[in-house]
Structures are given as structure tokens and as C-alpha cells.
């Protein structure tokens, strides 16, 4: 285990002598903070990857939806052209009138 230097700023208050149990408690707190930071980093990475995946899925879905809209528009134009031609044929047919 490598040695680390930790600096604490201590304010005024009741004076207490520094005991070995205080150092162990501080080391435990530092270890706990390190674990919490690693957990936060892991969760942040997971959320970033999840968001990227959701963005790619949404982009793919919107691309397919735009192609579907194009096909639907072409079908609408074809249907309108067929109806216009059919109505012109009915009106121009003298036997019906």
C-alpha cells in the first residue's frame, strides 16, 4: 500500500489530542468516500452508455418512420391520381349522363 498525504483544516473548538483511533476513523472515512466515488463513476458511465443507446434507437426509429411517411405520401398521390382519372372518365362518358 502506498503512503498518501492528507491535509485537514481544523477550526477552533474543544481541544482534543489526536489519538490513533481518530486516524483509523479518518482512514475508514476516506476509504468509504473512495468507494462512493467509484460507485458514482460507474453509475455515471452506465447512464451515459444507456443514453447513447437510447439516442441511437430513437434515431433509427425516426429514420424508419420518415421512410414510411414517404411511402405513405406516394400511395396518397397515386390514389389521388387514380380518383381524378376515374372521375374524369365518368364525366367524359356520355352514356351515364
PDB file of N, CA and C in Angstrom:
ATOM      1  N   UNK A   1       0.853  -1.176   0.000  1.00  0.00           N
ATOM      2  CA  UNK A   1       0.000   0.000   0.000  1.00  0.00           C
ATOM      3  C   UNK A   1       0.898   1.237   0.000  1.00  0.00           C
ATOM      4  N   UNK A   2       0.615   2.173  -0.855  1.00  0.00           N
ATOM      5  CA  UNK A   2       1.442   3.363  -0.941  1.00  0.00           C
ATOM      6  C   UNK A   2       0.980   4.391   0.081  1.00  0.00           C
ATOM      7  N   UNK A   3       1.889   5.194   0.513  1.00  0.00           N
ATOM      8  CA  UNK A   3       1.550   6.204   1.520  1.00  0.00           C
ATOM      9  C   UNK A   3       0.965   7.428   0.827  1.00  0.00           C
ATOM     10  N   UNK A   4       0.015   8.044   1.495  1.00  0.00           N
ATOM     11  CA  UNK A   4      -0.648   9.226   0.961  1.00  0.00           C
ATOM     12  C   UNK A   4      -0.618  10.314   2.016  1.00  0.00           C
ATOM     13  N   UNK A   5      -0.570  11.531   1.585  1.00  0.00           N
ATOM     14  CA  UNK A   5      -0.588  12.665   2.495  1.00  0.00           C
ATOM     15  C   UNK A   5      -1.968  13.293   2.442  1.00  0.00           C
ATOM     16  N   UNK A   6      -2.550  13.480   3.607  1.00  0.00           N
ATOM     17  CA  UNK A   6      -3.873  14.076   3.709  1.00  0.00           C
ATOM     18  C   UNK A   6      -3.758  15.323   4.563  1.00  0.00           C
ATOM     19  N   UNK A   7      -4.358  16.414   4.118  1.00  0.00           N
ATOM     20  CA  UNK A   7      -4.330  17.664   4.863  1.00  0.00           C
ATOM     21  C   UNK A   7      -5.732  17.965   5.357  1.00  0.00           C
ATOM     22  N   UNK A   8      -5.844  18.260   6.632  1.00  0.00           N
ATOM     23  CA  UNK A   8      -7.134  18.606   7.227  1.00  0.00           C
ATOM     24  C   UNK A   8      -7.063  20.027   7.763  1.00  0.00           C
ATOM     25  N   UNK A   9      -8.114  20.774   7.575  1.00  0.00           N
ATOM     26  CA  UNK A   9      -8.215  22.105   8.163  1.00  0.00           C
ATOM     27  C   UNK A   9      -9.095  21.976   9.396  1.00  0.00           C
ATOM     28  N   UNK A  10      -8.528  22.279  10.539  1.00  0.00           N
ATOM     29  CA  UNK A  10      -9.253  22.108  11.791  1.00  0.00           C
ATOM     30  C   UNK A  10      -9.528  23.485  12.362  1.00  0.00           C
ATOM     31  N   UNK A  11     -10.797  23.716  12.697  1.00  0.00           N
ATOM     32  CA  UNK A  11     -11.184  25.008  13.252  1.00  0.00           C
ATOM     33  C   UNK A  11     -11.027  25.022  14.767  1.00  0.00           C
ATOM     34  N   UNK A  12     -11.426  26.099  15.367  1.00  0.00           N
ATOM     35  CA  UNK A  12     -11.320  26.246  16.818  1.00  0.00           C
ATOM     36  C   UNK A  12     -12.492  25.554  17.484  1.00  0.00           C
ATOM     37  N   UNK A  13     -12.274  25.077  18.631  1.00  0.00           N
ATOM     38  CA  UNK A  13     -13.316  24.416  19.392  1.00  0.00           C
ATOM     39  C   UNK A  13     -12.686  23.718  20.569  1.00  0.00           C
ATOM     40  N   UNK A  14     -13.322  22.659  21.013  1.00  0.00           N
ATOM     41  CA  UNK A  14     -12.787  21.899  22.129  1.00  0.00           C
ATOM     42  C   UNK A  14     -11.484  21.254  21.688  1.00  0.00           C
ATOM     43  N   UNK A  15     -10.479  21.394  22.495  1.00  0.00           N
ATOM     44  CA  UNK A  15      -9.181  20.838  22.140  1.00  0.00           C
ATOM     45  C   UNK A  15      -9.138  19.377  22.532  1.00  0.00           C
ATOM     46  N   UNK A  16      -8.800  18.530  21.562  1.00  0.00           N
ATOM     47  CA  UNK A  16      -8.695  17.100  21.800  1.00  0.00           C
ATOM     48  C   UNK A  16      -7.364  16.638  21.244  1.00  0.00           C
ATOM     49  N   UNK A  17      -6.724  15.807  21.979  1.00  0.00           N
ATOM     50  CA  UNK A  17      -5.452  15.265  21.498  1.00  0.00           C
ATOM     51  C   UNK A  17      -5.734  14.246  20.409  1.00  0.00           C
ATOM     52  N   UNK A  18      -4.873  14.206  19.415  1.00  0.00           N
ATOM     53  CA  UNK A  18      -5.028  13.273  18.310  1.00  0.00           C
ATOM     54  C   UNK A  18      -4.608  11.883  18.763  1.00  0.00           C
ATOM     55  N   UNK A  19      -5.547  10.963  18.668  1.00  0.00           N
ATOM     56  CA  UNK A  19      -5.303   9.587  19.103  1.00  0.00           C
ATOM     57  C   UNK A  19      -5.260   8.660  17.891  1.00  0.00           C
ATOM     58  N   UNK A  20      -4.644   7.491  18.017  1.00  0.00           N
ATOM     59  CA  UNK A  20      -4.604   6.544  16.892  1.00  0.00           C
ATOM     60  C   UNK A  20      -5.989   6.135  16.392  1.00  0.00           C
ATOM     61  N   UNK A  21      -6.981   6.057  17.275  1.00  0.00           N
ATOM     62  CA  UNK A  21      -8.332   5.687  16.825  1.00  0.00           C
ATOM     63  C   UNK A  21      -8.927   6.754  15.909  1.00  0.00           C
ATOM     64  N   UNK A  22      -8.525   8.013  16.120  1.00  0.00           N
ATOM     65  CA  UNK A  22      -9.005   9.073  15.238  1.00  0.00           C
ATOM     66  C   UNK A  22      -8.453   8.893  13.829  1.00  0.00           C
ATOM     67  N   UNK A  23      -7.207   8.479  13.718  1.00  0.00           N
ATOM     68  CA  UNK A  23      -6.606   8.264  12.403  1.00  0.00           C
ATOM     69  C   UNK A  23      -7.262   7.091  11.687  1.00  0.00           C
ATOM     70  N   UNK A  24      -7.534   6.015  12.416  1.00  0.00           N
ATOM     71  CA  UNK A  24      -8.212   4.867  11.801  1.00  0.00           C
ATOM     72  C   UNK A  24      -9.590   5.265  11.303  1.00  0.00           C
ATOM     73  N   UNK A  25     -10.285   6.066  12.099  1.00  0.00           N
ATOM     74  CA  UNK A  25     -11.608   6.521  11.700  1.00  0.00           C
ATOM     75  C   UNK A  25     -11.506   7.365  10.429  1.00  0.00           C
ATOM     76  N   UNK A  26     -10.497   8.231  10.344  1.00  0.00           N
ATOM     77  CA  UNK A  26     -10.313   9.063   9.154  1.00  0.00           C
ATOM     78  C   UNK A  26      -9.978   8.196   7.946  1.00  0.00           C
ATOM     79  N   UNK A  27      -9.151   7.172   8.127  1.00  0.00           N
ATOM     80  CA  UNK A  27      -8.820   6.275   7.017  1.00  0.00           C
ATOM     81  C   UNK A  27     -10.055   5.524   6.534  1.00  0.00           C
ATOM     82  N   UNK A  28     -10.895   5.105   7.467  1.00  0.00           N
ATOM     83  CA  UNK A  28     -12.137   4.424   7.088  1.00  0.00           C
ATOM     84  C   UNK A  28     -13.048   5.361   6.309  1.00  0.00           C
ATOM     85  N   UNK A  29     -13.109   6.608   6.755  1.00  0.00           N
ATOM     86  CA  UNK A  29     -13.956   7.575   6.053  1.00  0.00           C
ATOM     87  C   UNK A  29     -13.426   7.847   4.648  1.00  0.00           C
ATOM     88  N   UNK A  30     -12.109   7.941   4.503  1.00  0.00           N
ATOM     89  CA  UNK A  30     -11.513   8.159   3.182  1.00  0.00           C
ATOM     90  C   UNK A  30     -11.792   6.957   2.285  1.00  0.00           C
ATOM     91  N   UNK A  31     -11.663   5.749   2.827  1.00  0.00           N
ATOM     92  CA  UNK A  31     -11.953   4.543   2.044  1.00  0.00           C
ATOM     93  C   UNK A  31     -13.418   4.506   1.635  1.00  0.00           C
ATOM     94  N   UNK A  32     -14.299   4.913   2.545  1.00  0.00           N
ATOM     95  CA  UNK A  32     -15.727   4.946   2.225  1.00  0.00           C
ATOM     96  C   UNK A  32     -15.996   5.968   1.117  1.00  0.00           C
ATOM     97  N   UNK A  33     -15.351   7.132   1.200  1.00  0.00           N
ATOM     98  CA  UNK A  33     -15.516   8.139   0.145  1.00  0.00           C
ATOM     99  C   UNK A  33     -15.022   7.622  -1.203  1.00  0.00           C
ATOM    100  N   UNK A  34     -13.906   6.905  -1.194  1.00  0.00           N
ATOM    101  CA  UNK A  34     -13.392   6.337  -2.441  1.00  0.00           C
ATOM    102  C   UNK A  34     -14.384   5.346  -3.039  1.00  0.00           C
ATOM    103  N   UNK A  35     -14.973   4.505  -2.199  1.00  0.00           N
ATOM    104  CA  UNK A  35     -15.973   3.547  -2.692  1.00  0.00           C
ATOM    105  C   UNK A  35     -17.180   4.267  -3.272  1.00  0.00           C
ATOM    106  N   UNK A  36     -17.628   5.304  -2.574  1.00  0.00           N
ATOM    107  CA  UNK A  36     -18.780   6.055  -3.065  1.00  0.00           C
ATOM    108  C   UNK A  36     -18.464   6.744  -4.392  1.00  0.00           C
ATOM    109  N   UNK A  37     -17.264   7.298  -4.515  1.00  0.00           N
ATOM    110  CA  UNK A  37     -16.881   7.947  -5.772  1.00  0.00           C
ATOM    111  C   UNK A  37     -16.814   6.948  -6.917  1.00  0.00           C
ATOM    112  N   UNK A  38     -16.282   5.760  -6.646  1.00  0.00           N
ATOM    113  CA  UNK A  38     -16.238   4.728  -7.688  1.00  0.00           C
ATOM    114  C   UNK A  38     -17.644   4.308  -8.089  1.00  0.00           C
ATOM    115  N   UNK A  39     -18.554   4.204  -7.104  1.00  0.00           N
ATOM    116  CA  UNK A  39     -19.943   3.871  -7.415  1.00  0.00           C
ATOM    117  C   UNK A  39     -20.583   4.954  -8.278  1.00  0.00           C
ATOM    118  N   UNK A  40     -20.303   6.206  -7.943  1.00  0.00           N
ATOM    119  CA  UNK A  40     -20.861   7.321  -8.715  1.00  0.00           C
ATOM    120  C   UNK A  40     -20.315   7.312 -10.137  1.00  0.00           C
ATOM    121  N   UNK A  41     -19.015   7.057 -10.284  1.00  0.00           N
ATOM    122  CA  UNK A  41     -18.419   6.994 -11.623  1.00  0.00           C
ATOM    123  C   UNK A  41     -19.012   5.847 -12.431  1.00  0.00           C
ATOM    124  N   UNK A  42     -19.213   4.695 -11.794  1.00  0.00           N
ATOM    125  CA  UNK A  42     -19.785   3.548 -12.502  1.00  0.00           C
ATOM    126  C   UNK A  42     -21.213   3.854 -12.941  1.00  0.00           C
ATOM    127  N   UNK A  43     -21.997   4.472 -12.060  1.00  0.00           N
ATOM    128  CA  UNK A  43     -23.374   4.806 -12.411  1.00  0.00           C
ATOM    129  C   UNK A  43     -23.414   5.849 -13.519  1.00  0.00           C
ATOM    130  N   UNK A  44     -22.514   6.831 -13.451  1.00  0.00           N
ATOM    131  CA  UNK A  44     -22.451   7.856 -14.486  1.00  0.00           C
ATOM    132  C   UNK A  44     -22.101   7.241 -15.839  1.00  0.00           C
ATOM    133  N   UNK A  45     -21.144   6.327 -15.847  1.00  0.00           N
ATOM    134  CA  UNK A  45     -20.777   5.649 -17.096  1.00  0.00           C
ATOM    135  C   UNK A  45     -21.951   4.849 -17.640  1.00  0.00           C
ATOM    136  N   UNK A  46     -22.643   4.135 -16.754  1.00  0.00           N
ATOM    137  CA  UNK A  46     -23.802   3.349 -17.177  1.00  0.00           C
ATOM    138  C   UNK A  46     -24.869   4.248 -17.776  1.00  0.00           C
ATOM    139  N   UNK A  47     -25.167   5.372 -17.109  1.00  0.00           N
ATOM    140  CA  UNK A  47     -26.204   6.273 -17.611  1.00  0.00           C
ATOM    141  C   UNK A  47     -25.798   6.890 -18.945  1.00  0.00           C
ATOM    142  N   UNK A  48     -24.508   7.204 -19.119  1.00  0.00           N
ATOM    143  CA  UNK A  48     -24.042   7.777 -20.379  1.00  0.00           C
ATOM    144  C   UNK A  48     -24.199   6.767 -21.508  1.00  0.00           C
ATOM    145  N   UNK A  49     -23.796   5.515 -21.249  1.00  0.00           N
ATOM    146  CA  UNK A  49     -23.924   4.465 -22.266  1.00  0.00           C
ATOM    147  C   UNK A  49     -25.391   4.213 -22.581  1.00  0.00           C
ATOM    148  N   UNK A  50     -26.230   4.197 -21.554  1.00  0.00           N
ATOM    149  CA  UNK A  50     -27.668   3.975 -21.756  1.00  0.00           C
ATOM    150  C   UNK A  50     -28.280   5.102 -22.585  1.00  0.00           C
ATOM    151  N   UNK A  51     -27.907   6.343 -22.278  1.00  0.00           N
ATOM    152  CA  UNK A  51     -28.436   7.480 -23.032  1.00  0.00           C
ATOM    153  C   UNK A  51     -27.999   7.421 -24.488  1.00  0.00           C
ATOM    154  N   UNK A  52     -26.737   7.061 -24.728  1.00  0.00           N
ATOM    155  CA  UNK A  52     -26.250   6.944 -26.103  1.00  0.00           C
ATOM    156  C   UNK A  52     -27.027   5.861 -26.847  1.00  0.00           C
ATOM    157  N   UNK A  53     -27.280   4.743 -26.195  1.00  0.00           N
ATOM    158  CA  UNK A  53     -28.032   3.654 -26.813  1.00  0.00           C
ATOM    159  C   UNK A  53     -29.457   4.098 -27.130  1.00  0.00           C
ATOM    160  N   UNK A  54     -30.085   4.805 -26.200  1.00  0.00           N
ATOM    161  CA  UNK A  54     -31.445   5.290 -26.443  1.00  0.00           C
ATOM    162  C   UNK A  54     -31.480   6.294 -27.593  1.00  0.00           C
ATOM    163  N   UNK A  55     -30.462   7.149 -27.679  1.00  0.00           N
ATOM    164  CA  UNK A  55     -30.397   8.115 -28.781  1.00  0.00           C
ATOM    165  C   UNK A  55     -30.258   7.408 -30.125  1.00  0.00           C
ATOM    166  N   UNK A  56     -29.416   6.371 -30.177  1.00  0.00           N
ATOM    167  CA  UNK A  56     -29.251   5.620 -31.419  1.00  0.00           C
ATOM    168  C   UNK A  56     -30.549   4.915 -31.798  1.00  0.00           C
ATOM    169  N   UNK A  57     -31.249   4.365 -30.813  1.00  0.00           N
ATOM    170  CA  UNK A  57     -32.518   3.696 -31.074  1.00  0.00           C
ATOM    171  C   UNK A  57     -33.550   4.691 -31.593  1.00  0.00           C
ATOM    172  N   UNK A  58     -33.632   5.853 -30.965  1.00  0.00           N
ATOM    173  CA  UNK A  58     -34.589   6.872 -31.397  1.00  0.00           C
ATOM    174  C   UNK A  58     -34.265   7.361 -32.804  1.00  0.00           C
ATOM    175  N   UNK A  59     -32.991   7.547 -33.100  1.00  0.00           N
ATOM    176  CA  UNK A  59     -32.590   7.994 -34.434  1.00  0.00           C
ATOM    177  C   UNK A  59     -32.962   6.950 -35.483  1.00  0.00           C
ATOM    178  N   UNK A  60     -32.731   5.693 -35.189  1.00  0.00           N
ATOM    179  CA  UNK A  60     -33.082   4.618 -36.113  1.00  0.00           C
ATOM    180  C   UNK A  60     -34.593   4.575 -36.338  1.00  0.00           C
ATOM    181  N   UNK A  61     -35.350   4.713 -35.252  1.00  0.00           N
ATOM    182  CA  UNK A  61     -36.807   4.693 -35.352  1.00  0.00           C
ATOM    183  C   UNK A  61     -37.311   5.859 -36.198  1.00  0.00           C
ATOM    184  N   UNK A  62     -36.768   7.050 -35.981  1.00  0.00           N
ATOM    185  CA  UNK A  62     -37.210   8.214 -36.749  1.00  0.00           C
ATOM    186  C   UNK A  62     -36.846   8.087 -38.222  1.00  0.00           C
ATOM    187  N   UNK A  63     -35.719   7.466 -38.512  1.00  0.00           N
ATOM    188  CA  UNK A  63     -35.330   7.257 -39.907  1.00  0.00           C
ATOM    189  C   UNK A  63     -36.315   6.306 -40.590  1.00  0.00           C
ATOM    190  N   UNK A  64     -36.658   5.210 -39.904  1.00  0.00           N
ATOM    191  CA  UNK A  64     -37.635   4.281 -40.486  1.00  0.00           C
ATOM    192  C   UNK A  64     -38.994   4.945 -40.632  1.00  0.00           C
ATOM    193  N   UNK A  65     -39.362   5.781 -39.670  1.00  0.00           N
ATOM    194  CA  UNK A  65     -40.640   6.470 -39.728  1.00  0.00           C
ATOM    195  C   UNK A  65     -40.682   7.448 -40.899  1.00  0.00           C
ATOM    196  N   UNK A  66     -39.576   8.122 -41.183  1.00  0.00           N
ATOM    197  CA  UNK A  66     -39.561   9.049 -42.315  1.00  0.00           C
ATOM    198  C   UNK A  66     -39.712   8.299 -43.636  1.00  0.00           C
ATOM    199  N   UNK A  67     -39.087   7.116 -43.758  1.00  0.00           N
ATOM    200  CA  UNK A  67     -39.274   6.319 -44.976  1.00  0.00           C
ATOM    201  C   UNK A  67     -40.726   5.860 -45.089  1.00  0.00           C
ATOM    202  N   UNK A  68     -41.323   5.476 -43.991  1.00  0.00           N
ATOM    203  CA  UNK A  68     -42.728   5.065 -44.014  1.00  0.00           C
ATOM    204  C   UNK A  68     -43.614   6.231 -44.441  1.00  0.00           C
ATOM    205  N   UNK A  69     -43.307   7.434 -43.962  1.00  0.00           N
ATOM    206  CA  UNK A  69     -44.079   8.611 -44.362  1.00  0.00           C
ATOM    207  C   UNK A  69     -43.931   8.886 -45.856  1.00  0.00           C
ATOM    208  N   UNK A  70     -42.732   8.694 -46.396  1.00  0.00           N
ATOM    209  CA  UNK A  70     -42.529   8.890 -47.840  1.00  0.00           C
ATOM    210  C   UNK A  70     -43.363   7.896 -48.643  1.00  0.00           C
ATOM    211  N   UNK A  71     -43.354   6.636 -48.230  1.00  0.00           N
ATOM    212  CA  UNK A  71     -44.147   5.612 -48.924  1.00  0.00           C
ATOM    213  C   UNK A  71     -45.629   5.943 -48.819  1.00  0.00           C
ATOM    214  N   UNK A  72     -46.062   6.363 -47.634  1.00  0.00           N
ATOM    215  CA  UNK A  72     -47.466   6.720 -47.442  1.00  0.00           C
ATOM    216  C   UNK A  72     -47.856   7.905 -48.327  1.00  0.00           C
ATOM    217  N   UNK A  73     -46.976   8.895 -48.460  1.00  0.00           N
ATOM    218  CA  UNK A  73     -47.254  10.046 -49.309  1.00  0.00           C
ATOM    219  C   UNK A  73     -47.368   9.628 -50.771  1.00  0.00           C
ATOM    220  N   UNK A  74     -46.467   8.761 -51.226  1.00  0.00           N
ATOM    221  CA  UNK A  74     -46.536   8.288 -52.610  1.00  0.00           C
ATOM    222  C   UNK A  74     -47.827   7.512 -52.864  1.00  0.00           C
ATOM    223  N   UNK A  75     -48.252   6.716 -51.891  1.00  0.00           N
ATOM    224  CA  UNK A  75     -49.516   5.988 -52.044  1.00  0.00           C
ATOM    225  C   UNK A  75     -50.693   6.957 -52.103  1.00  0.00           C
ATOM    226  N   UNK A  76     -50.642   8.024 -51.318  1.00  0.00           N
ATOM    227  CA  UNK A  76     -51.699   9.030 -51.335  1.00  0.00           C
ATOM    228  C   UNK A  76     -51.752   9.732 -52.687  1.00  0.00           C
ATOM    229  N   UNK A  77     -50.595  10.083 -53.243  1.00  0.00           N
ATOM    230  CA  UNK A  77     -50.549  10.729 -54.557  1.00  0.00           C
ATOM    231  C   UNK A  77     -51.089   9.781 -55.625  1.00  0.00           C
ATOM    232  N   UNK A  78     -50.706   8.506 -55.560  1.00  0.00           N
ATOM    233  CA  UNK A  78     -51.191   7.529 -56.542  1.00  0.00           C
ATOM    234  C   UNK A  78     -52.702   7.356 -56.437  1.00  0.00           C
ATOM    235  N   UNK A  79     -53.221   7.302 -55.223  1.00  0.00           N
ATOM    236  CA  UNK A  79     -54.671   7.162 -55.030  1.00  0.00           C
ATOM    237  C   UNK A  79     -55.405   8.395 -55.540  1.00  0.00           C
ATOM    238  N   UNK A  80     -54.862   9.583 -55.267  1.00  0.00           N
ATOM    239  CA  UNK A  80     -55.495  10.812 -55.745  1.00  0.00           C
ATOM    240  C   UNK A  80     -55.491  10.862 -57.271  1.00  0.00           C
ATOM    241  N   UNK A  81     -54.396  10.448 -57.898  1.00  0.00           N
ATOM    242  CA  UNK A  81     -54.331  10.436 -59.361  1.00  0.00           C
ATOM    243  C   UNK A  81     -55.344   9.441 -59.928  1.00  0.00           C
ATOM    244  N   UNK A  82     -55.452   8.274 -59.303  1.00  0.00           N
ATOM    245  CA  UNK A  82     -56.427   7.284 -59.768  1.00  0.00           C
ATOM    246  C   UNK A  82     -57.851   7.827 -59.652  1.00  0.00           C
ATOM    247  N   UNK A  83     -58.174   8.454 -58.525  1.00  0.00           N
ATOM    248  CA  UNK A  83     -59.527   9.005 -58.347  1.00  0.00           C
ATOM    249  C   UNK A  83     -59.810  10.120 -59.348  1.00  0.00           C
ATOM    250  N   UNK A  84     -58.822  10.978 -59.571  1.00  0.00           N
ATOM    251  CA  UNK A  84     -59.025  12.065 -60.538  1.00  0.00           C
ATOM    252  C   UNK A  84     -59.267  11.498 -61.930  1.00  0.00           C
ATOM    253  N   UNK A  85     -58.495  10.504 -62.318  1.00  0.00           N
ATOM    254  CA  UNK A  85     -58.675   9.896 -63.638  1.00  0.00           C
ATOM    255  C   UNK A  85     -60.027   9.183 -63.733  1.00  0.00           C
ATOM    256  N   UNK A  86     -60.425   8.515 -62.662  1.00  0.00           N
ATOM    257  CA  UNK A  86     -61.703   7.797 -62.651  1.00  0.00           C
ATOM    258  C   UNK A  86     -62.871   8.774 -62.785  1.00  0.00           C
ATOM    259  N   UNK A  87     -62.797   9.887 -62.054  1.00  0.00           N
ATOM    260  CA  UNK A  87     -63.885  10.873 -62.118  1.00  0.00           C
ATOM    261  C   UNK A  87     -63.927  11.527 -63.494  1.00  0.00           C
ATOM    262  N   UNK A  88     -62.766  11.834 -64.072  1.00  0.00           N
ATOM    263  CA  UNK A  88     -62.737  12.403 -65.429  1.00  0.00           C
ATOM    264  C   UNK A  88     -63.341  11.407 -66.409  1.00  0.00           C
ATOM    265  N   UNK A  89     -63.054  10.137 -66.222  1.00  0.00           N
ATOM    266  CA  UNK A  89     -63.627   9.104 -67.093  1.00  0.00           C
ATOM    267  C   UNK A  89     -65.136   9.029 -66.952  1.00  0.00           C
ATOM    268  N   UNK A  90     -65.645   9.156 -65.741  1.00  0.00           N
ATOM    269  CA  UNK A  90     -67.100   9.131 -65.536  1.00  0.00           C
ATOM    270  C   UNK A  90     -67.773  10.341 -66.161  1.00  0.00           C
ATOM    271  N   UNK A  91     -67.169  11.508 -65.994  1.00  0.00           N
ATOM    272  CA  UNK A  91     -67.766  12.730 -66.523  1.00  0.00           C
ATOM    273  C   UNK A  91     -67.698  12.741 -68.046  1.00  0.00           C
ATOM    274  N   UNK A  92     -66.625  12.238 -68.618  1.00  0.00           N
ATOM    275  CA  UNK A  92     -66.491  12.272 -70.071  1.00  0.00           C
ATOM    276  C   UNK A  92     -67.318  11.182 -70.747  1.00  0.00           C
ATOM    277  N   UNK A  93     -67.759  10.202 -70.001  1.00  0.00           N
ATOM    278  CA  UNK A  93     -68.586   9.137 -70.575  1.00  0.00           C
ATOM    279  C   UNK A  93     -70.005   9.681 -70.763  1.00  0.00           C
ATOM    280  N   UNK A  94     -70.432   9.807 -72.005  1.00  0.00           N
ATOM    281  CA  UNK A  94     -71.720  10.417 -72.325  1.00  0.00           C
ATOM    282  C   UNK A  94     -72.887   9.488 -72.005  1.00  0.00           C
ATOM    283  N   UNK A  95     -72.638   8.212 -71.902  1.00  0.00           N
ATOM    284  CA  UNK A  95     -73.731   7.274 -71.672  1.00  0.00           C
ATOM    285  C   UNK A  95     -74.334   7.440 -70.276  1.00  0.00           C
ATOM    286  N   UNK A  96     -73.532   7.830 -69.294  1.00  0.00           N
ATOM    287  CA  UNK A  96     -74.050   7.952 -67.929  1.00  0.00           C
ATOM    288  C   UNK A  96     -74.914   9.190 -67.812  1.00  0.00           C
ATOM    289  N   UNK A  97     -74.556  10.258 -68.477  1.00  0.00           N
ATOM    290  CA  UNK A  97     -75.319  11.493 -68.381  1.00  0.00           C
ATOM    291  C   UNK A  97     -76.531  11.356 -69.214  1.00  0.00           C
TER     292      UNK A  97
END
